[in-house]
Short mmCIF file of C-alpha atoms and ligand atoms in Angstrom, two decimals:
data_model
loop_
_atom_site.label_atom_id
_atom_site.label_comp_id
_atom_site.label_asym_id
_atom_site.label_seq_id
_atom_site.Cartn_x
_atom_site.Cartn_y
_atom_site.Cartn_z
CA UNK U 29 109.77 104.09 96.30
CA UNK U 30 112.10 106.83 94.62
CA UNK U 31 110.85 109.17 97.24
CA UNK U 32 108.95 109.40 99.76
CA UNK U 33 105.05 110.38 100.38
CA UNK U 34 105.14 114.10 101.98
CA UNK U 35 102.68 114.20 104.69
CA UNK U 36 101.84 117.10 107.20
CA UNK U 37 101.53 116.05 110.99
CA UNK U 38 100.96 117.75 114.09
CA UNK U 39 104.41 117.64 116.04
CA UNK U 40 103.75 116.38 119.15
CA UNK U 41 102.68 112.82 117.54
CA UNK U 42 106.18 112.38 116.10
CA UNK U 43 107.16 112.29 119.69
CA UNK U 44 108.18 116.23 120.49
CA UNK U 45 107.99 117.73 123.48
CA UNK U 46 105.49 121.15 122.39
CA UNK U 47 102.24 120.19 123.90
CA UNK U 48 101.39 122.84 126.76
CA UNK U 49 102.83 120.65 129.54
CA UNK U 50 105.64 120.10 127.39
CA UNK U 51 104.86 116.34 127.57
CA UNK U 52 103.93 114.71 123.26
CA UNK U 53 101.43 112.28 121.67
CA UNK U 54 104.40 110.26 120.68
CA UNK U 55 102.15 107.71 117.71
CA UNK U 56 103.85 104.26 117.54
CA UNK U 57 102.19 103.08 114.16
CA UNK U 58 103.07 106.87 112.22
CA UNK U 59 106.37 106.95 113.62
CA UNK U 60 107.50 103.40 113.63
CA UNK U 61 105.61 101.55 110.53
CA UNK U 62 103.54 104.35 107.97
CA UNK U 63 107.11 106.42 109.04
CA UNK U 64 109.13 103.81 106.47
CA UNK U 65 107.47 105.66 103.58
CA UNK U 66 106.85 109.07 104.68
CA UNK U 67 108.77 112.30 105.05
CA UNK U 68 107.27 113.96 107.58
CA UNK U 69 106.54 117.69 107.81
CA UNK U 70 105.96 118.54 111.23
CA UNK U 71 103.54 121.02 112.15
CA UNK U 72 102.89 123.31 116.04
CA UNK U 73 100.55 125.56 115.38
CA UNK U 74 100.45 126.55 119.11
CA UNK U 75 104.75 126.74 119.47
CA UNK U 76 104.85 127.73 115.83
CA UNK U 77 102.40 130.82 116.35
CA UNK U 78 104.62 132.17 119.37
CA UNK U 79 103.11 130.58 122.22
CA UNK U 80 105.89 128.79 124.54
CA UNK U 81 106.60 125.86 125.90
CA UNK U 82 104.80 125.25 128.67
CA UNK U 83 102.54 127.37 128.13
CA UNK U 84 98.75 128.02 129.50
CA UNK U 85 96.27 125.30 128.23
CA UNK U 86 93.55 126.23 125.83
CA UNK U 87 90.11 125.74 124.71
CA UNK U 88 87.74 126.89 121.88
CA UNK U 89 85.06 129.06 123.39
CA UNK U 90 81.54 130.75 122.24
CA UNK U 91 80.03 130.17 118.49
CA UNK U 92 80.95 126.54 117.51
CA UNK U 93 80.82 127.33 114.12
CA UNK U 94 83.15 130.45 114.84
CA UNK U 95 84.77 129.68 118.33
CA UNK U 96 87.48 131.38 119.78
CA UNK U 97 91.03 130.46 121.16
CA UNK U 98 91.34 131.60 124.30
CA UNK U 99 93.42 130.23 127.49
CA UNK U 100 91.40 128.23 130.22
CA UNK U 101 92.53 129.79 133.48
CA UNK U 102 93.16 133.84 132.60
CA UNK U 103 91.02 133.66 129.67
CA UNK U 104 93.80 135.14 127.24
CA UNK U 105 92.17 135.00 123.63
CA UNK U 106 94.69 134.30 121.18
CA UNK U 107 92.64 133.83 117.98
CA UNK U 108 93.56 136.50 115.64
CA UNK U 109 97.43 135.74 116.61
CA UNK U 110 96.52 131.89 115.89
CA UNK U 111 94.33 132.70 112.48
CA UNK U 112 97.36 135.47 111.19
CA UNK U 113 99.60 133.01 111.87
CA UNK U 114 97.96 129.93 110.28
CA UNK U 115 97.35 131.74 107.08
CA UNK U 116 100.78 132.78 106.60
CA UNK U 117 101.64 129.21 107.24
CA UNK U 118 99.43 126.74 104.41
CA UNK U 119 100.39 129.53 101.81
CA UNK U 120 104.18 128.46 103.03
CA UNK U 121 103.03 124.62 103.11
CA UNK U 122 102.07 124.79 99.28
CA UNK U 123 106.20 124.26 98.41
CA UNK U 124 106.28 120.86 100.90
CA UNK U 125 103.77 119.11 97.92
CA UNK U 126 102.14 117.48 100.80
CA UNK U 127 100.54 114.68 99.83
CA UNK U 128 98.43 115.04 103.30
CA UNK U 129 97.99 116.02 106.96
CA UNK U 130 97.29 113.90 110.28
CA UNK U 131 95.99 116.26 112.83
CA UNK U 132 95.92 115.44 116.86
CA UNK U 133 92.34 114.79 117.75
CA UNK U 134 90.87 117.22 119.97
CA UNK U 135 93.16 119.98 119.60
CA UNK U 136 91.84 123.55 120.12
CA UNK U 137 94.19 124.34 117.15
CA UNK U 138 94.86 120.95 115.66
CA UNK U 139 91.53 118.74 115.61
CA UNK U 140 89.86 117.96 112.26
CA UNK U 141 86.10 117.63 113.43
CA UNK U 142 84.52 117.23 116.97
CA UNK U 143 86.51 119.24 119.04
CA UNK U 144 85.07 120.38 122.30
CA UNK U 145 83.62 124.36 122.30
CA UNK U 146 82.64 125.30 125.60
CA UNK U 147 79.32 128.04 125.61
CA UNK U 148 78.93 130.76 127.95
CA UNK U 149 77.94 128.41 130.95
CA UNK U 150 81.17 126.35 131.09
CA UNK U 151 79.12 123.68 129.27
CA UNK U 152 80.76 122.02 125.97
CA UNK U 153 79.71 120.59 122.65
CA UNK U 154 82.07 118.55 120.64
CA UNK U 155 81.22 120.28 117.13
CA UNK U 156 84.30 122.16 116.51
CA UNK U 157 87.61 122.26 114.43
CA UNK U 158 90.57 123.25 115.67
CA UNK U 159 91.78 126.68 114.31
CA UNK U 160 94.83 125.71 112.33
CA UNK U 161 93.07 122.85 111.19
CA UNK U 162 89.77 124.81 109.34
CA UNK U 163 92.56 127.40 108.12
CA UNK U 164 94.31 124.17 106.53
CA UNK U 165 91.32 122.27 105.15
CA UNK U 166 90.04 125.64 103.58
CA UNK U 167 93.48 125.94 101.55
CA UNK U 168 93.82 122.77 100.75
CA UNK U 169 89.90 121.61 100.32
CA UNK U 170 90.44 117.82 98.52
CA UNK U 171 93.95 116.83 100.70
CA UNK U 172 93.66 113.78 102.40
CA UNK U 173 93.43 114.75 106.19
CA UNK U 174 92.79 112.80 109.13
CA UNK U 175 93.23 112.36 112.68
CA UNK U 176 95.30 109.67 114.53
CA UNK U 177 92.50 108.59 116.47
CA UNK U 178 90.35 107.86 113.62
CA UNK U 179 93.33 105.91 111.85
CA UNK U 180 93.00 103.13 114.38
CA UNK U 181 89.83 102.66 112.68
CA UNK U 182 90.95 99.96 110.07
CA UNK U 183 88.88 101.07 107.27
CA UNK U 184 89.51 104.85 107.56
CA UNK U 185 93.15 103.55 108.09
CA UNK U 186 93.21 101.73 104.91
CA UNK U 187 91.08 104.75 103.13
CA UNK U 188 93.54 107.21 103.87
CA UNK U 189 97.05 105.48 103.21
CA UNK U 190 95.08 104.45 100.09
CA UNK U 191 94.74 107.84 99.10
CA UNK U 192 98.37 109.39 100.03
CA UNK U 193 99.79 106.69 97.85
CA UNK U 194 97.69 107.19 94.66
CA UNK U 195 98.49 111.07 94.72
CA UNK U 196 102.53 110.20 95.82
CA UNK U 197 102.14 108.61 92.32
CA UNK U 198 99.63 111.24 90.33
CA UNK U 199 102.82 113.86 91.57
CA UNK U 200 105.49 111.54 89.84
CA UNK U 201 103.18 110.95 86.94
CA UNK U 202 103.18 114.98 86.68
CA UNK U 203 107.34 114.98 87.14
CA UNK U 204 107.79 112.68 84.61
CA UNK U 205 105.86 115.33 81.82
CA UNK U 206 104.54 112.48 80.00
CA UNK U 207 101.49 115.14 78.67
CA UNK U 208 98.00 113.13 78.15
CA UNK U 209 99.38 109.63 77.39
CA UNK U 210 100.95 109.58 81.27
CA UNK U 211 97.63 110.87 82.24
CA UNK U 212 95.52 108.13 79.86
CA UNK U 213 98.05 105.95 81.44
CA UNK U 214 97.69 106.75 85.25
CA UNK U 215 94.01 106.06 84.87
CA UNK U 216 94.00 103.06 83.12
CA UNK U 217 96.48 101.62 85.65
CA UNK U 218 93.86 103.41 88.44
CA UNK U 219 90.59 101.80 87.08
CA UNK U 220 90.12 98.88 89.57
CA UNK U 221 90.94 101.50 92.85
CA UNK U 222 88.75 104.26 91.37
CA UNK U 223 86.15 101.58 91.14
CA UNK U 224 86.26 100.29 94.80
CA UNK U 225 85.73 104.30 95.72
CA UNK U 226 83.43 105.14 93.30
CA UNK U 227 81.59 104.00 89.91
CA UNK U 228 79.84 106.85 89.73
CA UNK U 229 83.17 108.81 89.54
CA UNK U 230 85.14 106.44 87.89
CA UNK U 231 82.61 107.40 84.95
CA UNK U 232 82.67 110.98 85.38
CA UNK U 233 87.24 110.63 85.03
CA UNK U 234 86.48 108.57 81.87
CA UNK U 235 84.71 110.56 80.25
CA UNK U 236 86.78 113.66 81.19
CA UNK U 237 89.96 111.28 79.84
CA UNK U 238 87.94 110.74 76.46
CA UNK U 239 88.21 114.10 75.94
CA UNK U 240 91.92 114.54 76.77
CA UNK U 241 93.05 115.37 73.37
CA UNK U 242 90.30 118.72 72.86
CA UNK U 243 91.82 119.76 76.35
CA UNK U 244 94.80 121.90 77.04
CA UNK U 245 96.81 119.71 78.90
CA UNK U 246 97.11 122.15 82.42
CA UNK U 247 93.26 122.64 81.98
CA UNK U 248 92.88 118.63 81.51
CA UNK U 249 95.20 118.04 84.55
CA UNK U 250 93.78 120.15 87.02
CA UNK U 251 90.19 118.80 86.03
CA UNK U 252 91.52 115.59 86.52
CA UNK U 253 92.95 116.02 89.77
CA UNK U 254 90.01 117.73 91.69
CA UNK U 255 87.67 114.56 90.78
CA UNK U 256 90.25 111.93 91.37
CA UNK U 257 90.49 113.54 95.18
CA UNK U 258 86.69 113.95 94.95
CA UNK U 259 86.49 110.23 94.16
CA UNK U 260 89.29 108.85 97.03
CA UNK U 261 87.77 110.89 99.87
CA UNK U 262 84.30 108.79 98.84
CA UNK U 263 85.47 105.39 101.28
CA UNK U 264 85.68 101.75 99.96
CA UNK U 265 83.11 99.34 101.41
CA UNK U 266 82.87 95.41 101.57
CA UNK U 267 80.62 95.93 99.28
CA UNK U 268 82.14 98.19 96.30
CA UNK U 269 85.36 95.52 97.32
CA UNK U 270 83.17 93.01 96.24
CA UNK U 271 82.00 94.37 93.20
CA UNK U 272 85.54 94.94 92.11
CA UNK U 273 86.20 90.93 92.94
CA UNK U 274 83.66 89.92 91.07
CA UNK U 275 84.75 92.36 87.66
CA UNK U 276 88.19 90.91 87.95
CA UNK U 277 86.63 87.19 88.25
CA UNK U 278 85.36 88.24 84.95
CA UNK U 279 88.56 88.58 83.56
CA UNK U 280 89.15 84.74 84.01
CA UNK U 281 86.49 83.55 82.12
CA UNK U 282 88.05 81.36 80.18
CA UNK U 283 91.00 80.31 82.43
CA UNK U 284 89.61 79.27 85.36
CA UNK U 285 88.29 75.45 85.89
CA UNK U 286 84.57 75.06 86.91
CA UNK U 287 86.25 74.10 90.37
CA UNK U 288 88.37 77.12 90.53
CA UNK U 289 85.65 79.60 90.08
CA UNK U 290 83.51 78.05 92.76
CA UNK U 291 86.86 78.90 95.24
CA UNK U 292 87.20 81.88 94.40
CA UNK U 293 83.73 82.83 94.48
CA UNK U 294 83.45 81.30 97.47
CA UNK U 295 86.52 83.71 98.76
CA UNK U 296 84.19 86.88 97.92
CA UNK U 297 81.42 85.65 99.30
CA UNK U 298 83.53 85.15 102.58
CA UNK U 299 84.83 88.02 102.38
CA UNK U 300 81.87 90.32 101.80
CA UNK U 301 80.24 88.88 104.78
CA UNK U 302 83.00 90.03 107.27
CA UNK U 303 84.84 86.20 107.75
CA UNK U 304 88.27 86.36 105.96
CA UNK U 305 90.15 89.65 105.11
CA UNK U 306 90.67 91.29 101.78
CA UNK U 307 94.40 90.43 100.99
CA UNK U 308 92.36 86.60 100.89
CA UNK U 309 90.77 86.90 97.71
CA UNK U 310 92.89 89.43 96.58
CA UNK U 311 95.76 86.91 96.77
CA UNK U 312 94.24 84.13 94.51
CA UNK U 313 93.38 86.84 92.17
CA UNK U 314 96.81 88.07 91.89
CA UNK U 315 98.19 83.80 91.83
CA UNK U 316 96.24 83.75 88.72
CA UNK U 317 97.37 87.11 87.17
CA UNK U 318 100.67 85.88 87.20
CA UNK U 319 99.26 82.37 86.31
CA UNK U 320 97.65 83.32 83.08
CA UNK U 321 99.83 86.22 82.22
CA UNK U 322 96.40 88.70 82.55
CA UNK U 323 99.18 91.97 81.42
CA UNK U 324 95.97 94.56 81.94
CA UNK U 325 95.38 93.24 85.30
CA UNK U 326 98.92 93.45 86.35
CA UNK U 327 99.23 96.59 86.05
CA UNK U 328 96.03 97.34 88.03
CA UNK U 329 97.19 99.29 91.19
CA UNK U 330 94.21 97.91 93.05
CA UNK U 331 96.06 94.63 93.21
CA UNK U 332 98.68 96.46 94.79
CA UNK U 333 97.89 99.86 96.19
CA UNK U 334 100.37 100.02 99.05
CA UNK U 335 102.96 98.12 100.38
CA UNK U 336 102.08 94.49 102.31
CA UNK U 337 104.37 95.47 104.82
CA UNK U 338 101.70 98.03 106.58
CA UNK U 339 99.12 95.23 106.41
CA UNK U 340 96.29 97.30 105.63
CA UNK U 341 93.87 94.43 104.00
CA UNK U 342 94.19 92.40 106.84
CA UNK U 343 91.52 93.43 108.91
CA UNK U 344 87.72 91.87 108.86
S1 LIG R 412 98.00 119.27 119.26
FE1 LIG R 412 98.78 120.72 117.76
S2 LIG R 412 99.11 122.59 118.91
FE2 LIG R 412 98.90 120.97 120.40
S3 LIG R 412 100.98 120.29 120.79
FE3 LIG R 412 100.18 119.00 119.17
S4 LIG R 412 100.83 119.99 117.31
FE4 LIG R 412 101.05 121.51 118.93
#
């Protein structure tokens, strides 16, 4: 990669020392293998909004759909500071062209979804967002986020390195100014992955490229962009996977022997019922791209949407 992906994280999982304690979340797989690719930009909402290190733990209090920050023992509330603060901050974070943000779970400031709100009786529910976190997701509404809990979930995993990747390269299909023929370009080359995320939306981005030359190109861009991050937050299945196996079988027709096809249908099959991996099927399918010289399929970046190395297809 020219450069690397951009991606927002909450400090303490790169290893520093701001939690309240002043102990981290130090995250072996962001640091050590997703870290290869990424530039980091770290983010403390807590350290960054003036709060020291250590400092008094905290806890979201009262409405859970409009909770309050306010400090466990001496019941400091520190939510306008936090929400001033965090506002002034994603307005600063639109230069760093993030290409997406991994909160800490559970964070009073930093959680993405089920964070605990405690009522009046001491008694909590886990419906809440952290505060930085909500501010964030406002600004930026269609920006891959997640948590690093949830991304030892293989398929969310998968989902969401998916998605940083495709808009790493929808920001250097913008840099290179290539007008509407990059753009026809990027989702021709995009079909397959839109697929495995969403027909539906694959056929809305068609028809909104079929249109790209009564468009003014900013207009046609922006239009784009909204539904492509509309259709990667929709997750791939086993069974949109398999519908994608099965379109690029199609593309063999008249390649394949009888024997062949019964292999690699069999392959799907095992795949779609949870027995072999992905990268199984998907690696006979790419032996016979380069076999029979398929040029359209090559350049399909579902064959290849991020690198082996991070072993994202090998899960069942
Ligand atoms: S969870 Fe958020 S606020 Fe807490 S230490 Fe980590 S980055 Fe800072």
């Amino acid at each position: 990669m020219a450069d690397k992906i951009r991606l927002g994280i909450s400090s303490c999982l790169l290893g520093e020392k701001v939690r309240y304690d002043g102990g981290h979340k130090w995250d072996r797989f962001l640091t050590g293998t997703l870290g290869k690719y990424v530039d980091f930009v770290p983010v403390c909402p807590e350290v960054e909004c003036g709060l020291g290190i250590p400092r008094e733990a905290m806890r979201l209090v009262g409405d859970a759909t409009n909770p309050r920050l306010v400090t466990v023992r001496s019941g400091v509330d520190h939510t306008e500071r936090m929400l001033a603060w965090a506002r002034r901050r994603v307005v600063e974070l639109e230069k760093e062209e993030l290409c997406g943000f991994i909160f800490k779970s559970d964070s009073p400031s930093s959680g993405m979804e089920r964070v605990k709100v405690y009522s009046a009786s001491g008694s909590p529910v886990k419906t809440g967002v952290g505060l930085f976190a909500r501010v964030f997701m406002e600004h930026f509404p269609l920006l891959p986020v997640e948590e690093e809990g949830r991304l030892h979930d293989p398929t969310l995993r998968e989902n969401f390195i998916e998605a940083i990747f495709t808009l790493k390269r929808w920001r250097e299909m913008l840099a290179s100014h290539g007008g509407r023929g990059a753009l026809v370009d990027f989702h021709t080359r995009h079909k397959l992955l839109l697929r495995s995320h969403s027909l539906e939306h694959l056929r809305r981005l068609g028809k909104l490229v079929a249109q790209a030359a009564d468009l003014p190109v900013p207009e046609l861009y922006d239009r784009y962009l909204k539904l492509l991050l509309e259709t990667l937050r929709r997750k791939t299945t086993s069974r949109k996977n398999t519908d994608v196996l099965y379109h690029l079988m199609g593309y063999f027709k008249g390649d394949l022997s009888a024997d062949e096809k019964q292999e690699l249908r069999d392959l799907i099959d095992l795949y779609h019922r949870g027995i072999v991996p992905l990268i199984v099927p998907v690696s006979l399918i790419s032996h016979y791209v380069r076999k029979y010289h398929q040029h359209y399929l090559k350049d399909q970046w579902y064959l290849n949407p991020h690198p082996l190395e991070l072993q994202l297809r090998n899960h069942v």
